Amino acid sequence: MRKIFFSGAVLAASLLLGACGGPESPTPAPSSQAGHNAADVAFAQQMIPHHQQALEMAKMVPSRSSDPKVVDLAGRIDRAQDPEIRQMQGWLKAWGVAATSHAMPGGHEMSGDHPMTGMMSDADMKSLDAAKGPAFDRSWLDMMVKHHQGAVEMAKTELAQGSDAGAKALARKIIEAQQAEIAEMQGLLKG
C-alpha cells in the first residue's frame, strides 16, 4: 500500500512540475503582471510623453525644414516611436496602472517649467514652431539631440532598475537607435 501511495505521489508531483513548463512550453509574453516593478512603470509612464513630444517635434519638420536629411530623419523618428508608445501603453494597461504620472523623479511635477530629462519647455517648442529653413533645422537638431540624450538616460535607468524583460528590451533598443541618431544629428550640425 505504501508503495502504491509513494508511486502515486511521485506521479502527481511529476505531472504538476511538468505542467509548470518545459522546452515545448510557449514563451511567456514579455511583459507579464508578475514580472514588472515600479521602475518599469515609471519608465513607461515617462517615456510615453517623452516620445509624444518627439513625435510633435518630428511633425513640424516637413513644413519648416530646408534639409531633406532632416526631413528623412524626422520621418524615421515618427515611424519608430509611434509603435513604441502603443507598446508601452499596452504594458501599463496590462499592469493595471495609469498611462500617465504627474509625479516625476526628484519630486518634480511634469509641466512646462519642470520638464523631465531631455524634454523641451513650452518656450522651446514655441521658438521651434516659429522658426523656418536653416534656422529651424539647426534648432530642431540641437533640441532633438538633447531630447534623445534624455531618452537614453531614462532607458539606462530602466536597464539598471527595471525587471520586466520587455521593458528592458525596449530600453536597449532605444539606447541603440537613439545613440545612432544622436551621432547622425551631430554630423548634420557639423556639416
Coordinates of C-alpha atoms in Angstrom, one line a residue, residues 11-95:
L11 CA 3.5 10.7 -10.4
A12 CA 1.3 13.6 -9.1
A13 CA 4.4 15.7 -8.4
S14 CA 5.9 14.9 -11.8
L15 CA 2.6 15.9 -13.5
L16 CA 2.5 19.2 -11.5
L17 CA 6.1 20.0 -12.3
G18 CA 5.6 19.1 -16.0
A19 CA 2.6 21.5 -16.2
C20 CA 4.8 24.3 -15.0
G21 CA 6.7 24.4 -18.2
G22 CA 9.2 22.7 -20.3
P23 CA 11.0 23.0 -23.6
E24 CA 7.8 22.7 -25.5
S25 CA 6.0 25.4 -23.4
P26 CA 5.2 28.6 -25.2
T27 CA 7.4 31.6 -24.3
P28 CA 5.6 33.9 -21.9
A29 CA 4.6 37.3 -23.1
P30 CA 7.5 39.7 -22.5
S31 CA 5.5 42.0 -20.1
S32 CA 3.6 40.0 -17.6
Q33 CA 1.9 41.4 -14.5
A34 CA 4.2 39.5 -12.2
G35 CA 7.4 40.5 -14.0
H36 CA 7.4 44.3 -13.6
N37 CA 8.4 46.6 -10.8
A38 CA 8.0 50.3 -10.1
A39 CA 11.0 51.2 -12.3
D40 CA 9.3 49.6 -15.3
V41 CA 6.1 51.5 -14.6
A42 CA 8.0 54.8 -14.3
F43 CA 9.9 54.1 -17.5
A44 CA 6.7 53.6 -19.5
Q45 CA 4.8 56.4 -17.8
Q46 CA 7.7 58.9 -18.5
M47 CA 8.8 57.6 -21.9
I48 CA 5.3 57.9 -23.4
P49 CA 5.1 61.7 -23.1
H50 CA 8.8 61.9 -23.9
H51 CA 8.1 60.0 -27.2
Q52 CA 4.9 62.0 -27.8
Q53 CA 7.0 65.3 -27.7
A54 CA 9.5 63.8 -30.1
L55 CA 6.6 63.0 -32.5
E56 CA 5.3 66.5 -32.1
M57 CA 8.7 67.8 -33.0
A58 CA 9.0 65.4 -35.9
K59 CA 5.7 66.5 -37.3
M60 CA 6.9 70.1 -37.5
V61 CA 9.7 69.2 -39.9
P62 CA 8.1 68.7 -43.3
S63 CA 6.6 72.2 -43.4
R64 CA 9.6 74.0 -41.9
S65 CA 12.8 72.2 -42.8
S66 CA 15.0 73.1 -45.8
D67 CA 17.1 69.9 -45.5
P68 CA 16.0 66.6 -47.0
K69 CA 18.2 64.8 -44.5
V70 CA 16.4 66.3 -41.6
V71 CA 13.0 65.5 -43.2
D72 CA 14.2 61.9 -43.6
L73 CA 15.4 61.6 -40.0
A74 CA 12.1 63.1 -38.7
G75 CA 10.2 60.5 -40.6
R76 CA 12.2 57.7 -39.2
I77 CA 11.7 59.0 -35.7
D78 CA 8.0 59.2 -36.2
R79 CA 7.9 55.6 -37.6
A80 CA 10.0 54.2 -34.7
Q81 CA 8.4 56.0 -31.8
D82 CA 4.7 55.8 -32.5
P83 CA 4.6 52.0 -32.2
E84 CA 6.8 52.1 -29.1
I85 CA 4.2 54.4 -27.5
R86 CA 1.4 51.9 -28.2
Q87 CA 3.6 49.1 -26.8
M88 CA 4.2 51.0 -23.6
Q89 CA 0.5 51.9 -23.3
G90 CA -0.3 48.2 -23.6
W91 CA 2.1 47.3 -20.8
L92 CA 0.6 49.9 -18.5
K93 CA -2.9 48.7 -19.2
A94 CA -1.8 45.0 -18.6
W95 CA -0.1 46.1 -15.4

